[in-house]
């Protein structure tokens, strides 16, 4: 498969297209390794993961080069903002491996003692997207290995380079077969998820991919972990500092060219400050430099999809700033702000996955929450206000897996990252993410 640099539109390398024989070999290696790895002590798994985290930091330049060649991201952004978080997530799961929770042993029936074991699931098939290739690989690999599973990872067909390099670095710290990588397209992913050796499938991707994988997994009654799309609402109340809030949200909304499932894409603004906020946010967006402040879209198909979405805007919608492509090579798109939209518009209801943000007014708190929840996605949201009670009401009422208050997009390894509704089920990060890769066994003595 040809690999294209999105910043230039030129082929920069090639990756293999793994066929059925490759998938069989990878799954067989994982199944063989599972017999031993599943019996290792948590301390041994911790040592391995700590070694991998150290290797990530030691090879930061090589990983940056691999990631940015496939994604076109500004290298300094990846090096300073993503790599530290990737190493931290691996270290978190290294520690979590030694702290699995369990119910206290007790006599729940006379003369017998019950205890609970947490055991690994088996061979995991893990499929990662192209927006954060290395980060998503680490989020998947680390908890699976920490829990005693073995895994076969399939990175996105356009961005395999950093995941392959990570596997090579991990090979110095893991026994053969614990971590395997197959490169390829959708057919490779289908062969992997249908493989009889696979016990659990974990996917970060589109709703379409999630539906297809869940349906395929049903035939084998395999466990499925899905982190799918997002369409994050942002509730901006009339008591905020307009300029500061606009600046903070623009910095997050256009990071990674908006290719983030938690990106603040739907700004819901109290009508008293709507016009002032729209002007301030549009000015922030217009000041961003494509190629410096944010990179390109990952591939030509995603760029075409975004352009088609903007071309289909209804007459009542207004592009306040941006809306076009800069005059340069690659898959870049201007930071875009769209106002005048209605709740049933396609651009409001569907995930844009690009540097496009909509702005809608609301009259009161009740309407804001209704607009926020009236989409099929439920991954993330944020509320901006100085009113603590209002913020707490919003955190309860928003139908999402993550809610931020007066911030947006910050993740920590200790807290779960996952959604509800069409954004999927299961958690990345945190103890919840680790437990997703285990199964409970009741033992009675």
Tab-separated table of C-alpha atoms in Angstrom:
chain	number	residue	atom	x	y	z
A	1	UNK	CA	0.000	0.000	0.000
A	2	UNK	CA	1.310	3.461	-0.880
A	3	UNK	CA	1.612	5.859	2.065
A	4	UNK	CA	0.903	9.503	1.290
A	5	UNK	CA	2.186	12.491	3.225
A	6	UNK	CA	-0.977	14.594	3.737
A	7	UNK	CA	1.096	17.770	3.964
A	8	UNK	CA	2.363	17.357	0.398
A	9	UNK	CA	0.010	14.874	-1.247
A	10	UNK	CA	3.051	12.847	-2.312
A	11	UNK	CA	3.837	9.186	-1.677
A	12	UNK	CA	6.508	8.890	1.001
A	13	UNK	CA	6.618	5.122	1.518
A	14	UNK	CA	4.817	1.807	1.345
A	15	UNK	CA	3.335	-0.694	3.776
A	16	UNK	CA	2.394	-4.337	3.286
A	17	UNK	CA	-1.199	-5.349	2.727
A	18	UNK	CA	-1.533	-8.280	5.105
A	19	UNK	CA	-3.530	-11.151	3.681
A	20	UNK	CA	-5.322	-14.075	5.350
A	21	UNK	CA	-2.075	-16.017	5.828
A	22	UNK	CA	-0.508	-13.060	7.664
A	23	UNK	CA	-3.551	-12.670	9.883
A	24	UNK	CA	-3.563	-16.396	10.657
A	25	UNK	CA	0.126	-16.258	11.572
A	26	UNK	CA	-0.326	-13.234	13.825
A	27	UNK	CA	-3.307	-14.745	15.632
A	28	UNK	CA	-1.518	-18.074	16.026
A	29	UNK	CA	1.498	-16.301	17.511
A	30	UNK	CA	-0.757	-14.416	19.917
A	31	UNK	CA	-2.586	-17.589	20.946
A	32	UNK	CA	0.681	-19.413	21.581
A	33	UNK	CA	2.112	-16.528	23.609
A	34	UNK	CA	-1.084	-16.227	25.651
A	35	UNK	CA	-0.471	-19.557	27.334
A	36	UNK	CA	2.592	-18.098	29.059
A	37	UNK	CA	1.867	-14.354	29.194
A	38	UNK	CA	-1.495	-14.852	30.919
A	39	UNK	CA	0.305	-16.548	33.820
A	40	UNK	CA	2.988	-13.902	34.332
A	41	UNK	CA	2.873	-11.821	37.473
A	42	UNK	CA	1.549	-8.270	37.420
A	43	UNK	CA	5.033	-7.142	38.412
A	44	UNK	CA	6.505	-8.740	35.283
A	45	UNK	CA	3.923	-7.036	33.090
A	46	UNK	CA	4.623	-3.757	34.836
A	47	UNK	CA	8.346	-4.039	34.121
A	48	UNK	CA	7.634	-4.695	30.452
A	49	UNK	CA	5.309	-1.716	30.106
A	50	UNK	CA	7.671	0.604	31.957
A	51	UNK	CA	10.398	-0.477	29.556
A	52	UNK	CA	8.135	0.311	26.601
A	53	UNK	CA	7.321	3.758	28.023
A	54	UNK	CA	11.035	4.469	28.445
A	55	UNK	CA	11.651	3.330	24.864
A	56	UNK	CA	8.950	5.689	23.591
A	57	UNK	CA	10.745	8.607	25.189
A	58	UNK	CA	14.176	7.426	24.102
A	59	UNK	CA	13.044	7.160	20.470
A	60	UNK	CA	10.948	10.316	20.425
A	61	UNK	CA	12.511	11.676	17.261
A	62	UNK	CA	12.030	8.477	15.273
A	63	UNK	CA	8.427	8.156	16.441
A	64	UNK	CA	7.774	11.799	15.604
A	65	UNK	CA	9.171	11.332	12.120
A	66	UNK	CA	7.060	8.205	11.542
A	67	UNK	CA	3.863	9.792	12.844
A	68	UNK	CA	4.181	13.099	11.046
A	69	UNK	CA	5.104	11.510	7.727
A	70	UNK	CA	1.775	9.634	7.770
A	71	UNK	CA	-0.369	12.405	9.266
A	72	UNK	CA	1.231	15.698	8.221
A	73	UNK	CA	0.960	16.984	11.801
A	74	UNK	CA	3.276	19.809	12.847
A	75	UNK	CA	6.184	17.828	14.375
A	76	UNK	CA	6.645	20.078	17.386
A	77	UNK	CA	2.980	19.722	18.359
A	78	UNK	CA	3.218	15.952	18.263
A	79	UNK	CA	6.532	15.890	20.100
A	80	UNK	CA	5.487	18.188	22.930
A	81	UNK	CA	1.736	17.594	23.286
A	82	UNK	CA	1.090	13.978	22.279
A	83	UNK	CA	4.226	11.943	22.981
A	84	UNK	CA	4.347	12.769	26.720
A	85	UNK	CA	0.702	11.747	27.092
A	86	UNK	CA	1.372	8.498	25.225
A	87	UNK	CA	4.238	7.523	27.529
A	88	UNK	CA	2.145	8.522	30.548
A	89	UNK	CA	-0.736	6.252	29.510
A	90	UNK	CA	1.610	3.284	29.172
A	91	UNK	CA	3.103	4.013	32.610
A	92	UNK	CA	-0.361	4.344	34.117
A	93	UNK	CA	-1.333	0.862	32.961
A	94	UNK	CA	1.992	-0.485	34.178
A	95	UNK	CA	0.957	0.565	37.672
A	96	UNK	CA	-2.681	-0.414	37.260
A	97	UNK	CA	-1.611	-3.966	36.405
A	98	UNK	CA	-0.665	-4.392	40.065
A	99	UNK	CA	-3.859	-2.879	41.468
A	100	UNK	CA	-6.783	-4.878	40.113
A	101	UNK	CA	-9.824	-4.414	42.372
A	102	UNK	CA	-11.917	-7.266	43.682
A	103	UNK	CA	-14.601	-8.022	46.240
A	104	UNK	CA	-13.409	-9.219	49.627
A	105	UNK	CA	-13.473	-12.963	50.163
A	106	UNK	CA	-16.391	-13.846	52.408
A	107	UNK	CA	-18.805	-16.612	53.431
A	108	UNK	CA	-21.983	-15.766	51.557
A	109	UNK	CA	-23.373	-19.221	52.247
A	110	UNK	CA	-22.708	-21.313	55.319
A	111	UNK	CA	-19.534	-23.383	55.232
A	112	UNK	CA	-18.215	-21.972	51.938
A	113	UNK	CA	-15.902	-19.088	51.113
A	114	UNK	CA	-16.279	-17.116	47.888
A	115	UNK	CA	-13.604	-15.083	46.220
A	116	UNK	CA	-13.354	-13.233	42.927
A	117	UNK	CA	-10.603	-13.619	40.348
A	118	UNK	CA	-9.896	-11.152	37.570
A	119	UNK	CA	-8.464	-12.986	34.577
A	120	UNK	CA	-7.387	-11.952	31.072
A	121	UNK	CA	-9.772	-12.522	28.193
A	122	UNK	CA	-7.432	-14.052	25.584
A	123	UNK	CA	-6.306	-12.866	22.176
A	124	UNK	CA	-7.468	-9.317	21.426
A	125	UNK	CA	-7.984	-7.819	17.981
A	126	UNK	CA	-7.424	-4.078	18.106
A	127	UNK	CA	-8.125	-1.638	15.277
A	128	UNK	CA	-6.977	1.971	15.489
A	129	UNK	CA	-7.789	5.120	13.453
A	130	UNK	CA	-5.691	7.574	11.500
A	131	UNK	CA	-6.226	10.730	13.544
A	132	UNK	CA	-3.965	9.779	16.487
A	133	UNK	CA	-2.159	6.653	15.275
A	134	UNK	CA	0.429	6.217	18.027
A	135	UNK	CA	-1.739	7.445	20.876
A	136	UNK	CA	-4.621	5.142	19.978
A	137	UNK	CA	-2.222	2.213	19.595
A	138	UNK	CA	-0.869	2.854	23.099
A	139	UNK	CA	-4.355	3.265	24.558
A	140	UNK	CA	-5.298	-0.135	23.142
A	141	UNK	CA	-2.092	-2.121	23.630
A	142	UNK	CA	-1.181	-1.074	27.175
A	143	UNK	CA	-4.334	-2.177	29.054
A	144	UNK	CA	-4.609	-5.416	27.093
A	145	UNK	CA	-1.026	-6.397	27.893
A	146	UNK	CA	-1.282	-5.168	31.490
A	147	UNK	CA	-4.250	-7.468	32.076
A	148	UNK	CA	-2.367	-10.497	30.713
A	149	UNK	CA	-3.835	-10.654	27.223
A	150	UNK	CA	-2.000	-10.891	23.931
A	151	UNK	CA	-2.975	-8.746	20.988
A	152	UNK	CA	-3.002	-8.314	17.238
A	153	UNK	CA	-3.128	-4.650	16.269
A	154	UNK	CA	-4.245	-3.356	12.886
A	155	UNK	CA	-3.483	0.339	12.411
A	156	UNK	CA	-5.324	2.428	9.832
A	157	UNK	CA	-4.189	1.797	6.274
A	158	UNK	CA	-2.964	5.382	5.833
A	159	UNK	CA	-1.037	5.628	9.124
A	160	UNK	CA	0.725	2.377	10.072
A	161	UNK	CA	4.285	3.668	10.478
A	162	UNK	CA	4.353	4.756	14.131
A	163	UNK	CA	2.464	1.659	15.313
A	164	UNK	CA	4.911	-0.628	13.499
A	165	UNK	CA	7.827	1.232	15.066
A	166	UNK	CA	6.196	0.971	18.493
A	167	UNK	CA	5.888	-2.801	18.053
A	168	UNK	CA	9.557	-3.023	17.136
A	169	UNK	CA	10.510	-1.094	20.258
A	170	UNK	CA	8.187	-3.230	22.395
A	171	UNK	CA	9.815	-6.412	21.072
A	172	UNK	CA	12.812	-5.668	23.305
A	173	UNK	CA	10.546	-5.871	26.356
A	174	UNK	CA	7.891	-8.477	25.517
A	175	UNK	CA	8.097	-12.200	24.698
A	176	UNK	CA	7.447	-13.096	21.041
A	177	UNK	CA	3.774	-13.153	20.113
A	178	UNK	CA	2.463	-10.914	22.889
A	179	UNK	CA	2.171	-7.933	20.548
A	180	UNK	CA	1.640	-8.417	16.819
A	181	UNK	CA	0.854	-5.921	14.057
A	182	UNK	CA	-0.818	-6.559	10.718
A	183	UNK	CA	-1.042	-3.758	8.158
A	184	UNK	CA	-3.789	-3.587	5.600
A	185	UNK	CA	-7.176	-2.294	4.572
A	186	UNK	CA	-10.763	-3.099	5.526
A	187	UNK	CA	-10.443	-6.653	4.275
A	188	UNK	CA	-7.515	-7.198	6.638
A	189	UNK	CA	-9.614	-5.848	9.494
A	190	UNK	CA	-12.514	-8.107	8.578
A	191	UNK	CA	-10.269	-11.172	8.525
A	192	UNK	CA	-8.808	-10.237	11.891
A	193	UNK	CA	-12.089	-9.611	13.675
A	194	UNK	CA	-13.607	-12.815	12.273
A	195	UNK	CA	-10.632	-14.967	13.291
A	196	UNK	CA	-11.617	-17.831	15.600
A	197	UNK	CA	-8.662	-17.240	17.941
A	198	UNK	CA	-9.860	-13.720	18.784
A	199	UNK	CA	-11.836	-13.367	22.025
A	200	UNK	CA	-12.235	-9.582	22.212
A	201	UNK	CA	-12.382	-6.855	19.557
A	202	UNK	CA	-11.527	-3.258	20.420
A	203	UNK	CA	-12.028	-0.568	17.811
A	204	UNK	CA	-11.672	3.183	17.605
A	205	UNK	CA	-13.263	4.293	14.365
A	206	UNK	CA	-16.416	5.362	12.599
A	207	UNK	CA	-19.987	4.413	13.436
A	208	UNK	CA	-20.113	2.466	10.171
A	209	UNK	CA	-17.064	0.431	11.171
A	210	UNK	CA	-18.439	-0.124	14.654
A	211	UNK	CA	-21.743	-1.459	13.367
A	212	UNK	CA	-20.032	-3.802	10.930
A	213	UNK	CA	-17.645	-5.151	13.535
A	214	UNK	CA	-20.330	-5.588	16.178
A	215	UNK	CA	-22.446	-7.550	13.697
A	216	UNK	CA	-19.509	-9.764	12.714
A	217	UNK	CA	-18.561	-10.333	16.357
A	218	UNK	CA	-22.077	-11.489	17.188
A	219	UNK	CA	-21.610	-14.671	15.159
A	220	UNK	CA	-18.800	-15.762	17.480
A	221	UNK	CA	-20.230	-14.101	20.609
A	222	UNK	CA	-17.007	-12.113	20.938
A	223	UNK	CA	-16.696	-9.248	23.345
A	224	UNK	CA	-16.624	-5.856	21.645
A	225	UNK	CA	-15.261	-2.499	22.801
A	226	UNK	CA	-16.233	0.426	20.553
A	227	UNK	CA	-15.033	4.034	20.673
A	228	UNK	CA	-16.803	5.631	17.738
A	229	UNK	CA	-17.688	9.095	16.519
A	230	UNK	CA	-18.418	12.263	18.413
A	231	UNK	CA	-20.147	15.575	17.803
A	232	UNK	CA	-19.345	17.481	20.954
A	233	UNK	CA	-21.650	20.277	22.085
A	234	UNK	CA	-20.286	23.253	24.020
A	235	UNK	CA	-22.700	25.202	26.209
A	236	UNK	CA	-21.524	28.806	26.554
A	237	UNK	CA	-23.572	30.815	29.033
A	238	UNK	CA	-23.960	34.570	29.253
A	239	UNK	CA	-21.658	34.979	32.297
A	240	UNK	CA	-18.417	33.922	30.585
A	241	UNK	CA	-15.487	36.080	29.552
A	242	UNK	CA	-16.248	36.166	25.826
A	243	UNK	CA	-12.740	36.805	24.529
A	244	UNK	CA	-11.033	34.288	26.805
A	245	UNK	CA	-13.608	31.578	26.098
A	246	UNK	CA	-13.399	32.107	22.349
A	247	UNK	CA	-9.599	31.872	22.416
A	248	UNK	CA	-9.610	28.741	24.572
A	249	UNK	CA	-12.141	26.925	22.405
A	250	UNK	CA	-10.513	27.866	19.098
A	251	UNK	CA	-7.225	26.397	20.297
A	252	UNK	CA	-8.947	23.061	20.943
A	253	UNK	CA	-11.460	23.012	18.086
A	254	UNK	CA	-8.859	23.239	15.324
A	255	UNK	CA	-6.127	21.153	16.918
A	256	UNK	CA	-5.238	18.266	14.615
A	257	UNK	CA	-7.398	19.966	11.964
A	258	UNK	CA	-10.471	19.102	14.015
A	259	UNK	CA	-9.875	15.381	13.482
A	260	UNK	CA	-10.747	14.449	17.036
A	261	UNK	CA	-13.868	12.661	18.234
A	262	UNK	CA	-14.049	14.972	21.254
A	263	UNK	CA	-13.399	18.228	19.331
A	264	UNK	CA	-15.776	21.075	20.286
A	265	UNK	CA	-17.696	21.203	17.032
A	266	UNK	CA	-21.111	22.584	18.075
A	267	UNK	CA	-20.885	25.856	19.981
A	268	UNK	CA	-24.215	26.645	21.659
A	269	UNK	CA	-24.126	30.267	22.819
A	270	UNK	CA	-26.575	32.207	24.968
A	271	UNK	CA	-28.361	34.670	22.716
A	272	UNK	CA	-27.326	37.660	24.870
A	273	UNK	CA	-23.678	37.138	23.913
A	274	UNK	CA	-24.126	35.222	20.661
A	275	UNK	CA	-23.087	37.975	18.267
A	276	UNK	CA	-20.116	39.095	20.349
A	277	UNK	CA	-18.936	35.542	20.838
A	278	UNK	CA	-19.364	34.659	17.157
A	279	UNK	CA	-17.249	37.642	16.138
A	280	UNK	CA	-14.544	36.815	18.686
A	281	UNK	CA	-14.430	33.123	17.789
A	282	UNK	CA	-14.379	33.815	14.046
A	283	UNK	CA	-11.462	36.203	14.559
A	284	UNK	CA	-9.556	33.515	16.465
A	285	UNK	CA	-10.230	30.988	13.702
A	286	UNK	CA	-9.200	33.384	10.949
A	287	UNK	CA	-5.883	34.046	12.705
A	288	UNK	CA	-4.862	30.376	12.715
A	289	UNK	CA	-2.187	29.378	10.203
A	290	UNK	CA	-2.732	26.178	8.237
A	291	UNK	CA	0.377	24.050	8.338
A	292	UNK	CA	1.724	25.771	11.445
A	293	UNK	CA	-1.090	25.971	14.002
A	294	UNK	CA	-2.783	22.854	12.625
A	295	UNK	CA	-2.009	20.326	9.947
A	296	UNK	CA	-3.895	18.843	7.001
A	297	UNK	CA	-6.731	16.397	6.841
A	298	UNK	CA	-5.368	12.895	6.763
A	299	UNK	CA	-6.331	11.848	3.262
A	300	UNK	CA	-7.947	12.946	0.024
A	301	UNK	CA	-11.177	11.079	0.780
A	302	UNK	CA	-11.650	12.905	4.088
A	303	UNK	CA	-10.971	16.248	2.429
A	304	UNK	CA	-13.504	15.469	-0.297
A	305	UNK	CA	-16.074	14.431	2.316
A	306	UNK	CA	-15.640	17.700	4.195
A	307	UNK	CA	-15.848	19.762	1.013
A	308	UNK	CA	-19.055	17.953	0.017
A	309	UNK	CA	-20.574	18.646	3.427
A	310	UNK	CA	-19.886	22.370	3.064
A	311	UNK	CA	-21.192	22.342	-0.499
A	312	UNK	CA	-24.484	20.936	0.795
A	313	UNK	CA	-25.008	23.689	3.366
A	314	UNK	CA	-28.585	25.003	3.314
A	315	UNK	CA	-29.253	28.569	2.208
A	316	UNK	CA	-29.903	29.766	5.758
A	317	UNK	CA	-26.394	28.766	6.918
A	318	UNK	CA	-23.576	31.309	6.684
A	319	UNK	CA	-19.842	30.646	6.438
A	320	UNK	CA	-18.512	33.417	8.662
A	321	UNK	CA	-14.845	32.698	8.034
A	322	UNK	CA	-12.849	30.098	6.136
A	323	UNK	CA	-14.738	27.632	4.025
A	324	UNK	CA	-12.055	27.014	1.436
A	325	UNK	CA	-8.712	25.416	0.740
A	326	UNK	CA	-5.442	27.348	0.978
A	327	UNK	CA	-3.342	27.626	-2.156
A	328	UNK	CA	-0.758	25.021	-1.224
A	329	UNK	CA	-0.123	21.308	-1.808
A	330	UNK	CA	-1.545	18.675	0.471
A	331	UNK	CA	-4.926	18.093	2.068
A	332	UNK	CA	-5.224	21.351	3.995
A	333	UNK	CA	-8.457	23.167	4.717
A	334	UNK	CA	-9.078	26.554	6.256
A	335	UNK	CA	-10.383	26.897	9.785
A	336	UNK	CA	-14.096	27.412	9.195
A	337	UNK	CA	-16.959	28.829	11.244
A	338	UNK	CA	-20.584	28.282	10.179
A	339	UNK	CA	-23.444	30.240	11.747
A	340	UNK	CA	-27.186	30.428	11.154
A	341	UNK	CA	-27.554	26.652	11.315
A	342	UNK	CA	-30.610	24.784	12.541
A	343	UNK	CA	-30.745	21.706	14.704
A	344	UNK	CA	-31.869	19.375	11.928
A	345	UNK	CA	-29.155	20.505	9.493
A	346	UNK	CA	-26.753	17.802	8.378
A	347	UNK	CA	-23.739	19.796	9.561
A	348	UNK	CA	-25.202	19.888	13.084
A	349	UNK	CA	-26.355	16.289	13.214
A	350	UNK	CA	-23.291	14.592	11.718
A	351	UNK	CA	-19.641	14.533	12.750
A	352	UNK	CA	-17.594	16.811	10.493
A	353	UNK	CA	-14.151	15.467	11.531
A	354	UNK	CA	-12.400	18.490	10.130
A	355	UNK	CA	-11.640	22.138	10.945
A	356	UNK	CA	-15.298	23.200	10.853
A	357	UNK	CA	-17.286	24.521	13.822
A	358	UNK	CA	-20.948	25.539	13.965
A	359	UNK	CA	-22.401	28.253	16.217
A	360	UNK	CA	-26.041	28.233	17.389
A	361	UNK	CA	-27.884	30.532	19.814
A	362	UNK	CA	-30.003	29.331	22.725
A	363	UNK	CA	-32.510	31.177	24.890
A	364	UNK	CA	-32.116	29.448	28.242
A	365	UNK	CA	-30.548	26.504	30.032
A	366	UNK	CA	-33.344	24.117	29.103
A	367	UNK	CA	-32.979	24.836	25.388
A	368	UNK	CA	-29.205	24.565	25.585
A	369	UNK	CA	-29.402	21.084	27.073
A	370	UNK	CA	-32.008	20.026	24.533
A	371	UNK	CA	-29.874	21.167	21.600
A	372	UNK	CA	-26.804	19.533	23.106
A	373	UNK	CA	-28.464	16.143	23.519
A	374	UNK	CA	-30.513	16.111	20.296
A	375	UNK	CA	-27.933	14.266	18.174
A	376	UNK	CA	-27.139	10.557	17.940
A	377	UNK	CA	-23.629	10.917	19.389
A	378	UNK	CA	-22.669	11.055	23.054
A	379	UNK	CA	-18.916	11.095	23.539
A	380	UNK	CA	-18.029	14.472	25.046
A	381	UNK	CA	-19.381	17.907	25.921
A	382	UNK	CA	-18.357	20.985	27.862
A	383	UNK	CA	-20.158	23.741	29.725
A	384	UNK	CA	-18.742	27.219	30.239
A	385	UNK	CA	-20.139	29.303	33.086
A	386	UNK	CA	-19.212	30.901	36.404
A	387	UNK	CA	-22.350	29.462	38.025
A	388	UNK	CA	-21.373	26.300	39.906
A	389	UNK	CA	-24.952	25.047	40.330
A	390	UNK	CA	-25.649	25.504	36.629
A	391	UNK	CA	-22.481	23.622	35.745
A	392	UNK	CA	-23.413	20.732	38.010
A	393	UNK	CA	-26.906	20.540	36.530
A	394	UNK	CA	-25.354	20.315	33.081
A	395	UNK	CA	-22.964	17.543	34.065
A	396	UNK	CA	-25.959	15.477	35.145
A	397	UNK	CA	-28.165	16.312	32.167
A	398	UNK	CA	-25.707	15.954	29.287
A	399	UNK	CA	-25.922	12.532	27.618
A	400	UNK	CA	-22.205	12.006	27.088
A	401	UNK	CA	-19.398	9.934	28.515
A	402	UNK	CA	-17.236	12.983	29.274
A	403	UNK	CA	-18.182	16.465	30.468
A	404	UNK	CA	-15.694	19.278	30.978
A	405	UNK	CA	-16.443	22.483	32.880
A	406	UNK	CA	-14.668	25.663	31.700
A	407	UNK	CA	-12.196	23.591	29.718
A	408	UNK	CA	-12.390	21.137	26.846
A	409	UNK	CA	-10.365	18.239	25.492
A	410	UNK	CA	-8.050	17.564	28.416
A	411	UNK	CA	-7.530	13.861	29.097
A	412	UNK	CA	-5.830	12.155	32.018
A	413	UNK	CA	-4.791	8.528	32.162
A	414	UNK	CA	-6.616	7.975	35.452
A	415	UNK	CA	-10.092	8.809	34.078
A	416	UNK	CA	-12.173	6.861	31.524
A	417	UNK	CA	-12.528	7.949	27.928
A	418	UNK	CA	-15.652	6.572	26.281
A	419	UNK	CA	-19.122	7.458	25.136
A	420	UNK	CA	-22.791	6.538	25.001
A	421	UNK	CA	-25.393	6.282	22.254
A	422	UNK	CA	-23.783	6.013	18.791
A	423	UNK	CA	-20.415	6.977	20.229
A	424	UNK	CA	-20.028	3.372	21.364
A	425	UNK	CA	-19.406	1.539	24.611
A	426	UNK	CA	-16.418	0.541	26.682
A	427	UNK	CA	-13.676	2.767	28.033
A	428	UNK	CA	-10.154	3.656	27.087
A	429	UNK	CA	-7.748	4.779	29.824
A	430	UNK	CA	-8.342	4.448	33.588
A	431	UNK	CA	-9.087	1.409	35.689
A	432	UNK	CA	-12.289	0.988	33.672
A	433	UNK	CA	-10.178	0.582	30.547
A	434	UNK	CA	-8.097	-2.107	32.234
A	435	UNK	CA	-11.148	-3.993	33.512
A	436	UNK	CA	-12.584	-4.053	29.984
A	437	UNK	CA	-9.754	-6.458	29.147
A	438	UNK	CA	-10.546	-8.840	32.018
A	439	UNK	CA	-13.244	-11.304	32.931
A	440	UNK	CA	-14.534	-12.115	36.398
A	441	UNK	CA	-14.441	-15.622	37.825
A	442	UNK	CA	-16.226	-16.633	41.020
A	443	UNK	CA	-14.349	-19.246	43.044
A	444	UNK	CA	-16.109	-21.019	45.930
A	445	UNK	CA	-14.155	-23.083	48.442
